[in-house]
Tab-separated table of N, CA and C and ligand atoms in Angstrom:
chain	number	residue	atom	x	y	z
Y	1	UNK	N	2.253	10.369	-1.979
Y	1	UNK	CA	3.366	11.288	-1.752
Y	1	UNK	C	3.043	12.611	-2.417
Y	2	UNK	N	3.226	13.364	-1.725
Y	2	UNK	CA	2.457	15.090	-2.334
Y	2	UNK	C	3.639	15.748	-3.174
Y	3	UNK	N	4.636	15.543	-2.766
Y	3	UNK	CA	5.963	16.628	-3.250
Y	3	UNK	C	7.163	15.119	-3.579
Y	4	UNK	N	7.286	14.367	-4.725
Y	4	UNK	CA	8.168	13.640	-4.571
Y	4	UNK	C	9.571	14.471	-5.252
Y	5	UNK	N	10.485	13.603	-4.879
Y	5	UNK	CA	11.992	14.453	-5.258
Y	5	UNK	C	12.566	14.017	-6.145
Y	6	UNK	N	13.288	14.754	-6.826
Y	6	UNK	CA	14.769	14.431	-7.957
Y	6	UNK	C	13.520	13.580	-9.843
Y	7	UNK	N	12.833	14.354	-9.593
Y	7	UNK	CA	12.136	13.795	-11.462
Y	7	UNK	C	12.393	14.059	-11.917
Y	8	UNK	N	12.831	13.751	-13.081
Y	8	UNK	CA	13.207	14.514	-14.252
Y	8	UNK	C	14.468	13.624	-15.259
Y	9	UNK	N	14.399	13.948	-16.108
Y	9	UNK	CA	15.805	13.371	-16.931
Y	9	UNK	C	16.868	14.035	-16.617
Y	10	UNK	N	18.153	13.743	-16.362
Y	10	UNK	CA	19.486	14.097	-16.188
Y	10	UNK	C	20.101	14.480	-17.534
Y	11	UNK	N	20.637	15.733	-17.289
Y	11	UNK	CA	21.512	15.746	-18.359
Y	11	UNK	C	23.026	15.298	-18.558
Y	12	UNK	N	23.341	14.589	-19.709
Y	12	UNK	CA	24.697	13.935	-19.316
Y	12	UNK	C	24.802	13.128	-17.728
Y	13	UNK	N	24.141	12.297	-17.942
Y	13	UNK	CA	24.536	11.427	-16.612
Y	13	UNK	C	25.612	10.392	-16.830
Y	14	UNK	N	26.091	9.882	-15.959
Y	14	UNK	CA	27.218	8.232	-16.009
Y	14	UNK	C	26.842	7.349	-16.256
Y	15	UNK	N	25.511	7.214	-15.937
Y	15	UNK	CA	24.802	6.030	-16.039
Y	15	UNK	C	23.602	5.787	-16.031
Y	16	UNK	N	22.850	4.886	-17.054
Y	16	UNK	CA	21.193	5.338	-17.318
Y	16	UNK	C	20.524	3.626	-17.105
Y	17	UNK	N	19.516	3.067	-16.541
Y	17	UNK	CA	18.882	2.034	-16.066
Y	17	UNK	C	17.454	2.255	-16.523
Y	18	UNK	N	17.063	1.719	-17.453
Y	18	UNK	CA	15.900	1.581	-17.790
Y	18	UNK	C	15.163	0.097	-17.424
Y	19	UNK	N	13.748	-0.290	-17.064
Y	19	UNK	CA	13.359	-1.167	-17.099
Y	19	UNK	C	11.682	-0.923	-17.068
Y	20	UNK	N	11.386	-2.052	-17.538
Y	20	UNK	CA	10.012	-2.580	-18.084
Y	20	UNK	C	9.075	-3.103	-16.949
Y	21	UNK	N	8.235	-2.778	-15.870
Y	21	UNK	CA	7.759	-3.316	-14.949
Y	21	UNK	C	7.186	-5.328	-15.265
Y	22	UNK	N	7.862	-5.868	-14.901
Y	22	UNK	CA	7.578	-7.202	-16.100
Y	22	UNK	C	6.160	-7.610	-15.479
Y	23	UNK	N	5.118	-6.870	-14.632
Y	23	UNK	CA	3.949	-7.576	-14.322
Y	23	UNK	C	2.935	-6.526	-15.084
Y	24	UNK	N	3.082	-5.327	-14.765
Y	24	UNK	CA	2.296	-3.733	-15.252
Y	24	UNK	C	2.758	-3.596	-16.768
Y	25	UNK	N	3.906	-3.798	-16.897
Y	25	UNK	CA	4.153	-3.124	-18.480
Y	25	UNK	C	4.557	-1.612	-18.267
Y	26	UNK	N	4.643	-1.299	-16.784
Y	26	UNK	CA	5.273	0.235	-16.714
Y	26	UNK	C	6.362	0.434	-17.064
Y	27	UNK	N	7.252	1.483	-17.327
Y	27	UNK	CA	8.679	1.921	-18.006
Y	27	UNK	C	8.509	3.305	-16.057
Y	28	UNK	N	10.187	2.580	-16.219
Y	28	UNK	CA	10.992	3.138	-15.012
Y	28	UNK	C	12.229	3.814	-15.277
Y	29	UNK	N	12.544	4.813	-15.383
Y	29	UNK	CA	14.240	5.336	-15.960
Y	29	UNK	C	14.824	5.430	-14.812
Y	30	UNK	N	16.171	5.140	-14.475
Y	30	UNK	CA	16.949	5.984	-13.077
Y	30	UNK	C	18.279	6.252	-13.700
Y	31	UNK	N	18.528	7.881	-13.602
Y	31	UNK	CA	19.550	8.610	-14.081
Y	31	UNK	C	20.864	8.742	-12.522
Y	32	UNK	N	21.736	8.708	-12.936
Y	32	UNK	CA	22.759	8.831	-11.782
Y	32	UNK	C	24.161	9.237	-12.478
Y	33	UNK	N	24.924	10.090	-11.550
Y	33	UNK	CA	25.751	10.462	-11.280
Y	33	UNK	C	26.990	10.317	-10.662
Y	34	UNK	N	27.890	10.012	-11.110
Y	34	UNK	CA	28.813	9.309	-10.150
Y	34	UNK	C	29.956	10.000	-9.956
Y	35	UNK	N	30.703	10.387	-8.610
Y	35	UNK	CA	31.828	11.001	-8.702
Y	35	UNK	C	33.230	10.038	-7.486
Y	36	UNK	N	33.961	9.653	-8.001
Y	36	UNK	CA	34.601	9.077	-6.861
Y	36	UNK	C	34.241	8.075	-6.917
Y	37	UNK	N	33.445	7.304	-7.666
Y	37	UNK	CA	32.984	6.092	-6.416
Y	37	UNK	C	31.329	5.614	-5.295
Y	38	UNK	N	30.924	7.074	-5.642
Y	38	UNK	CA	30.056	7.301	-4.720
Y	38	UNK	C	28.911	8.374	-6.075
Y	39	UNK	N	27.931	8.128	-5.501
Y	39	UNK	CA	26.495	8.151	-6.260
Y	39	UNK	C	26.096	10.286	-5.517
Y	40	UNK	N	26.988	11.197	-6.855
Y	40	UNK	CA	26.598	12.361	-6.295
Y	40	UNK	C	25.169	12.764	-6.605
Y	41	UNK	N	24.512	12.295	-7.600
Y	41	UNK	CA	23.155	13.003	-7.568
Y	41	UNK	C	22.738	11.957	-8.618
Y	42	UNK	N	21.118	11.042	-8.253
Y	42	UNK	CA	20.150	10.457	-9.064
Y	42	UNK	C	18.900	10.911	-8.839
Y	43	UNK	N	18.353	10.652	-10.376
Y	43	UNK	CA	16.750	11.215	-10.576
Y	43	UNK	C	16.151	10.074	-10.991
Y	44	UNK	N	14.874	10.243	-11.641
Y	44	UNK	CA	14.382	9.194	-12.262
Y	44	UNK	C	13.083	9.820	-12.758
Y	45	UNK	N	12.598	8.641	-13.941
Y	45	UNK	CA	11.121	9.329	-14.615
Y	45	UNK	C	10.553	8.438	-14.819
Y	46	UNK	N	8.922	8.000	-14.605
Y	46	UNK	CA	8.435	7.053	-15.001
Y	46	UNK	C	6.890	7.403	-15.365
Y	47	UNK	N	6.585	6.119	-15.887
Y	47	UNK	CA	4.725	6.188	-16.605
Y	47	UNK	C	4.143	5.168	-15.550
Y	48	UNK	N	4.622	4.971	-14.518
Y	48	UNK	CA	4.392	3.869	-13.035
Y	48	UNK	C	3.472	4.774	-12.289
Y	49	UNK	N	2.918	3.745	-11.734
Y	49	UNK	CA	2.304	4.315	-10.635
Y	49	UNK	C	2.381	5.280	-9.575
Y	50	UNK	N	1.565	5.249	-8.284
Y	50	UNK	CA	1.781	6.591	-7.616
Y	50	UNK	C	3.051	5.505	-6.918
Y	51	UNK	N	2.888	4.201	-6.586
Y	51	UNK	CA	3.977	3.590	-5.922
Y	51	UNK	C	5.613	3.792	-6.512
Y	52	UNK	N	5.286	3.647	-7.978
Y	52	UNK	CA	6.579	3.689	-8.393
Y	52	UNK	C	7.364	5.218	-8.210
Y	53	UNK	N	6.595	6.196	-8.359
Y	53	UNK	CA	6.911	7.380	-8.240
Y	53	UNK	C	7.253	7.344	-6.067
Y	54	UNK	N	6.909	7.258	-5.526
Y	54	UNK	CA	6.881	7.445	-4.410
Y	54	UNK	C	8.360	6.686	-4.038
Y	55	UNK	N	8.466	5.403	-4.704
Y	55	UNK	CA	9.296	4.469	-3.975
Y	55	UNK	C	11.048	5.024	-5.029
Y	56	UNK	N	10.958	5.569	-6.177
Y	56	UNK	CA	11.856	6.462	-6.866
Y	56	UNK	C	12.293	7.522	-6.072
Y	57	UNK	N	10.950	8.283	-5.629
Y	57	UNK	CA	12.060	9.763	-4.713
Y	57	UNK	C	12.599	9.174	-3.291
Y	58	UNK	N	11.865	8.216	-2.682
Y	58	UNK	CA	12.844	7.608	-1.673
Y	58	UNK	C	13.977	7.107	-1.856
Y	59	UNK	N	14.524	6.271	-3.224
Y	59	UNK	CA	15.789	5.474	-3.163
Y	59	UNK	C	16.986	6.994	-3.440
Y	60	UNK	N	15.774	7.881	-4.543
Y	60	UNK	CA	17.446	8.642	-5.228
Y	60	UNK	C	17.680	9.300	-3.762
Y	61	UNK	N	16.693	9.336	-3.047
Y	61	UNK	CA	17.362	10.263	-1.495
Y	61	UNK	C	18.167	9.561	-1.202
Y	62	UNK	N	17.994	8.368	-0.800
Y	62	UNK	CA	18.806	7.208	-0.043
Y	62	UNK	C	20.099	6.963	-0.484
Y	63	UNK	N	19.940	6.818	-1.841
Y	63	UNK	CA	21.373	6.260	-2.709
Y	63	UNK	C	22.168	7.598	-2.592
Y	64	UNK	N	21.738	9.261	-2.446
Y	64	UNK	CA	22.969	10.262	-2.517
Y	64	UNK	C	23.975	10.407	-2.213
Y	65	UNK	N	24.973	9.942	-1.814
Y	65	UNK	CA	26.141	9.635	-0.997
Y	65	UNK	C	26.779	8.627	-0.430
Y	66	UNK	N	25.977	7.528	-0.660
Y	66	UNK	CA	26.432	6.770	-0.987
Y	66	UNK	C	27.693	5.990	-1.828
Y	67	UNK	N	28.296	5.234	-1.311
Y	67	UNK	CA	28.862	4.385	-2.425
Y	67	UNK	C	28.346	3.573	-3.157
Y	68	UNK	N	28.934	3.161	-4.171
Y	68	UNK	CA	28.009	2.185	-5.475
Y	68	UNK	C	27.907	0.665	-4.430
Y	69	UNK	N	28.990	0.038	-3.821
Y	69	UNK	CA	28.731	-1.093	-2.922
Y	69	UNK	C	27.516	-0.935	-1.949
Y	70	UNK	N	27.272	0.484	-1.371
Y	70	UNK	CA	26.245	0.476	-0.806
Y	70	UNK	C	25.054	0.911	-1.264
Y	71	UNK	N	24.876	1.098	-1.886
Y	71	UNK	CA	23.798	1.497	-3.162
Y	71	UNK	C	23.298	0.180	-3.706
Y	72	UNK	N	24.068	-0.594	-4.040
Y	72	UNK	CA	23.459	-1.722	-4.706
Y	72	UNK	C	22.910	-2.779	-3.636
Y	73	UNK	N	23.102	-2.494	-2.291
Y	73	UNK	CA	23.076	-3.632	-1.043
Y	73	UNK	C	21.429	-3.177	-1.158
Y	74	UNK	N	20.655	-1.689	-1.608
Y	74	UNK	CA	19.412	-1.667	-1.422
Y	74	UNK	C	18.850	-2.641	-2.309
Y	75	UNK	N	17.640	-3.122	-2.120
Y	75	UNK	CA	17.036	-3.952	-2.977
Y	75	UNK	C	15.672	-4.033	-2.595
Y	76	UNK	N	14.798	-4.124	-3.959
Y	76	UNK	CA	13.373	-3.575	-3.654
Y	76	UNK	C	12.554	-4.159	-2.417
Y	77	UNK	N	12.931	-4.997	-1.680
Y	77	UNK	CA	12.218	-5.137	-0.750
Y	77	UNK	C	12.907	-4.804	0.637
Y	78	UNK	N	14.056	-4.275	0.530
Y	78	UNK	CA	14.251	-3.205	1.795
Y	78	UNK	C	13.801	-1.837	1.451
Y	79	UNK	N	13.593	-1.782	0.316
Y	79	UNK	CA	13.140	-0.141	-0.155
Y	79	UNK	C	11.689	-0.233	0.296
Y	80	UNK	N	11.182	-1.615	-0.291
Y	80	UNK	CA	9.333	-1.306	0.400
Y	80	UNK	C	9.383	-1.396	1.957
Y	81	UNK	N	10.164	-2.067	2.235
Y	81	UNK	CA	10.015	-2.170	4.115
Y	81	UNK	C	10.720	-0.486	4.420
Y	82	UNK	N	11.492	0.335	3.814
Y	82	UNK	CA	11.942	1.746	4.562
Y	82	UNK	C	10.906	2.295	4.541
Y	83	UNK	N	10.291	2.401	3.093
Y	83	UNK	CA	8.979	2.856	3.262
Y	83	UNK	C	7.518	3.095	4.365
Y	84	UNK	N	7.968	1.799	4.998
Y	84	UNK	CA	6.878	1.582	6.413
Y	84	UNK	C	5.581	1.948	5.576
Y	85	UNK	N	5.157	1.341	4.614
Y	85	UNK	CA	3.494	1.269	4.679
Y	85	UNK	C	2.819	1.128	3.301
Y	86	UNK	N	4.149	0.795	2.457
Y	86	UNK	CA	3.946	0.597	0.840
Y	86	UNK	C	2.912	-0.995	1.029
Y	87	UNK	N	1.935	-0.967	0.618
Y	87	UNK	CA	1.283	-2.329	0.355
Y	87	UNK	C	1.787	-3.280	-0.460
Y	88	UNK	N	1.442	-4.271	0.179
Y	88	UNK	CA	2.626	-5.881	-0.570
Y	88	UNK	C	2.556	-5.905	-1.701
Y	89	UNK	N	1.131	-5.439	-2.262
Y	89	UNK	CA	0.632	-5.371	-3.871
Y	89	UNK	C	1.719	-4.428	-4.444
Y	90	UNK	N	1.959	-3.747	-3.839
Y	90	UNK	CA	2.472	-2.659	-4.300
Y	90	UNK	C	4.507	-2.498	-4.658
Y	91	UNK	N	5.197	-3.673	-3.753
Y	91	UNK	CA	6.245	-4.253	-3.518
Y	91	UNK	C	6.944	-4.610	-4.894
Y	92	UNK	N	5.921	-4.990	-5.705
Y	92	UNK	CA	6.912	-5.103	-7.113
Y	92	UNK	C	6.782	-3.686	-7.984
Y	93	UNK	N	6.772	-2.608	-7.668
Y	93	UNK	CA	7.079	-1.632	-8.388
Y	93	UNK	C	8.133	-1.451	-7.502
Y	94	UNK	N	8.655	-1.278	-5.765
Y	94	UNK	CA	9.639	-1.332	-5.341
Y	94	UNK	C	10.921	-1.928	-6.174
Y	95	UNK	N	10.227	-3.409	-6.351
Y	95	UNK	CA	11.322	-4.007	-7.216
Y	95	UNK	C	11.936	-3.694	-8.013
Y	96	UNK	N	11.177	-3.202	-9.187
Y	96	UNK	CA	10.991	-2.511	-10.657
Y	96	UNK	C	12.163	-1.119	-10.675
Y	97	UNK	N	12.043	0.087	-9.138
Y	97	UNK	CA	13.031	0.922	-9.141
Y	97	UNK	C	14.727	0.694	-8.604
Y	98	UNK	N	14.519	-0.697	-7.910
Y	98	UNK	CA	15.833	-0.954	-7.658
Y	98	UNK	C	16.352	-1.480	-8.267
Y	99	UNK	N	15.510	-2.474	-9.495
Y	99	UNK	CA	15.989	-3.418	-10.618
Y	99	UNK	C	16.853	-1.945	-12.019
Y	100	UNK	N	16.476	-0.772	-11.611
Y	100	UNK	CA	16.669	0.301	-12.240
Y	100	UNK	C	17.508	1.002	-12.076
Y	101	UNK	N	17.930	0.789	-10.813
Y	101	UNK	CA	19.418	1.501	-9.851
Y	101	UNK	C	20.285	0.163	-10.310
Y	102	UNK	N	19.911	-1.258	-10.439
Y	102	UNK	CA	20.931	-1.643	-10.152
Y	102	UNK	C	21.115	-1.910	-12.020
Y	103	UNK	N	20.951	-1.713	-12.767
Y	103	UNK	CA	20.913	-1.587	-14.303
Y	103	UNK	C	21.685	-0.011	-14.946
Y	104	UNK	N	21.404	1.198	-13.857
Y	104	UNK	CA	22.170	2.089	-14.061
Y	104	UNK	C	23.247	2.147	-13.787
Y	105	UNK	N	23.870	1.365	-12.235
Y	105	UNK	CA	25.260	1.168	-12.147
Y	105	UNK	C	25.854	-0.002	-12.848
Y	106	UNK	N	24.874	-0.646	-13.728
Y	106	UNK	CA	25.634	-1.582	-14.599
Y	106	UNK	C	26.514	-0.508	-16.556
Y	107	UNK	N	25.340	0.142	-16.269
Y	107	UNK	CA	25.256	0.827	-17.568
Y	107	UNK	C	26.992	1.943	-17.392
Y	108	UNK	N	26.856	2.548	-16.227
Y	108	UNK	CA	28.272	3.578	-15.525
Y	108	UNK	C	29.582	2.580	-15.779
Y	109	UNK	N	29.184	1.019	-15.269
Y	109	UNK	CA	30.137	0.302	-15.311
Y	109	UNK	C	31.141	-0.026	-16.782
Y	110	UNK	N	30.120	-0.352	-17.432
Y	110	UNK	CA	30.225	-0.249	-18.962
Y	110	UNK	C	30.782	0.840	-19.656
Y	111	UNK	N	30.984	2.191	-19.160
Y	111	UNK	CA	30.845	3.175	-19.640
Y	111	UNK	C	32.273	3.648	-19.477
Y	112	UNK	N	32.499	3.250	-18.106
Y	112	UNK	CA	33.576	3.588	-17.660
Y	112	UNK	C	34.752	3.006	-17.118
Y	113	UNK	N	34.114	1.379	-17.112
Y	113	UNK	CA	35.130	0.253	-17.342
Y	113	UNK	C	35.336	-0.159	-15.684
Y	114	UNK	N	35.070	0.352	-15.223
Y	114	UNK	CA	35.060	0.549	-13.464
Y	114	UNK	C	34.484	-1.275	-13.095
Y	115	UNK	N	34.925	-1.951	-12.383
Y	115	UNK	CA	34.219	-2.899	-12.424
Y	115	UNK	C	34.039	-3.215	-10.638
L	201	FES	FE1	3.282	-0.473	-12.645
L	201	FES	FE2	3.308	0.293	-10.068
L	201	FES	S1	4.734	0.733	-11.612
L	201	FES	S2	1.810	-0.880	-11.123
């Protein structure tokens, strides 16, 4: 991916999802935003691969407008199949960024009591 989107740390976000790639040992952050109900703007930062980086600027696109019910219905292996061409090897860093979305809307939940 030449130009990926939304990197970076968030400032003051709702909700923060960190996780540990449990096969690589990579670190995955996903920062999000929540207004309403619905997911106004996520980023993310990682020490992952080119996969993890690639398969990060696809979800925070995906998840933008979303609602949190539909946000969480993604899961890393519909994220590697949107992808069309992420290698199977490559499928558990998919995992790794949705295991990260779905740890940040746990973290918002907590935060804000929203259940
Ligand atoms: Fe660790 Fe892809 S994030 S190998």
């Amino acid at each position: 991916m030449l130009s990926p989107r939304n990197i970076g740390v968030m400032s003051s976000p709702d909700g923060v999802g960190e996780v540990v790639g449990p096969i690589c040992g990579d670190q995955f952050s996903m920062y999000l935003q929540i207004k309403g109900g619905r997911i106004a703007k996520a980023s993310f930062t990682t020490h992952g691969c080119w996969a993890a980086i690639a398969m990060g600027s696809l979800l925070t696109e995906l998840i933008e407008g979303l609602s949190i019910r539909e946000a969480l219905f993604l899961d890393g292996e519909m994220l590697a199949r949107e992808s069309a061409g992420l290698p199977e090897d490559k499928w558990p860093c998919a995992r790794m960024v949705s295991m990260a979305l779905h740890q940040a809307v746990a973290d918002w939940q907590r935060r804000s009591g929203a259940g």
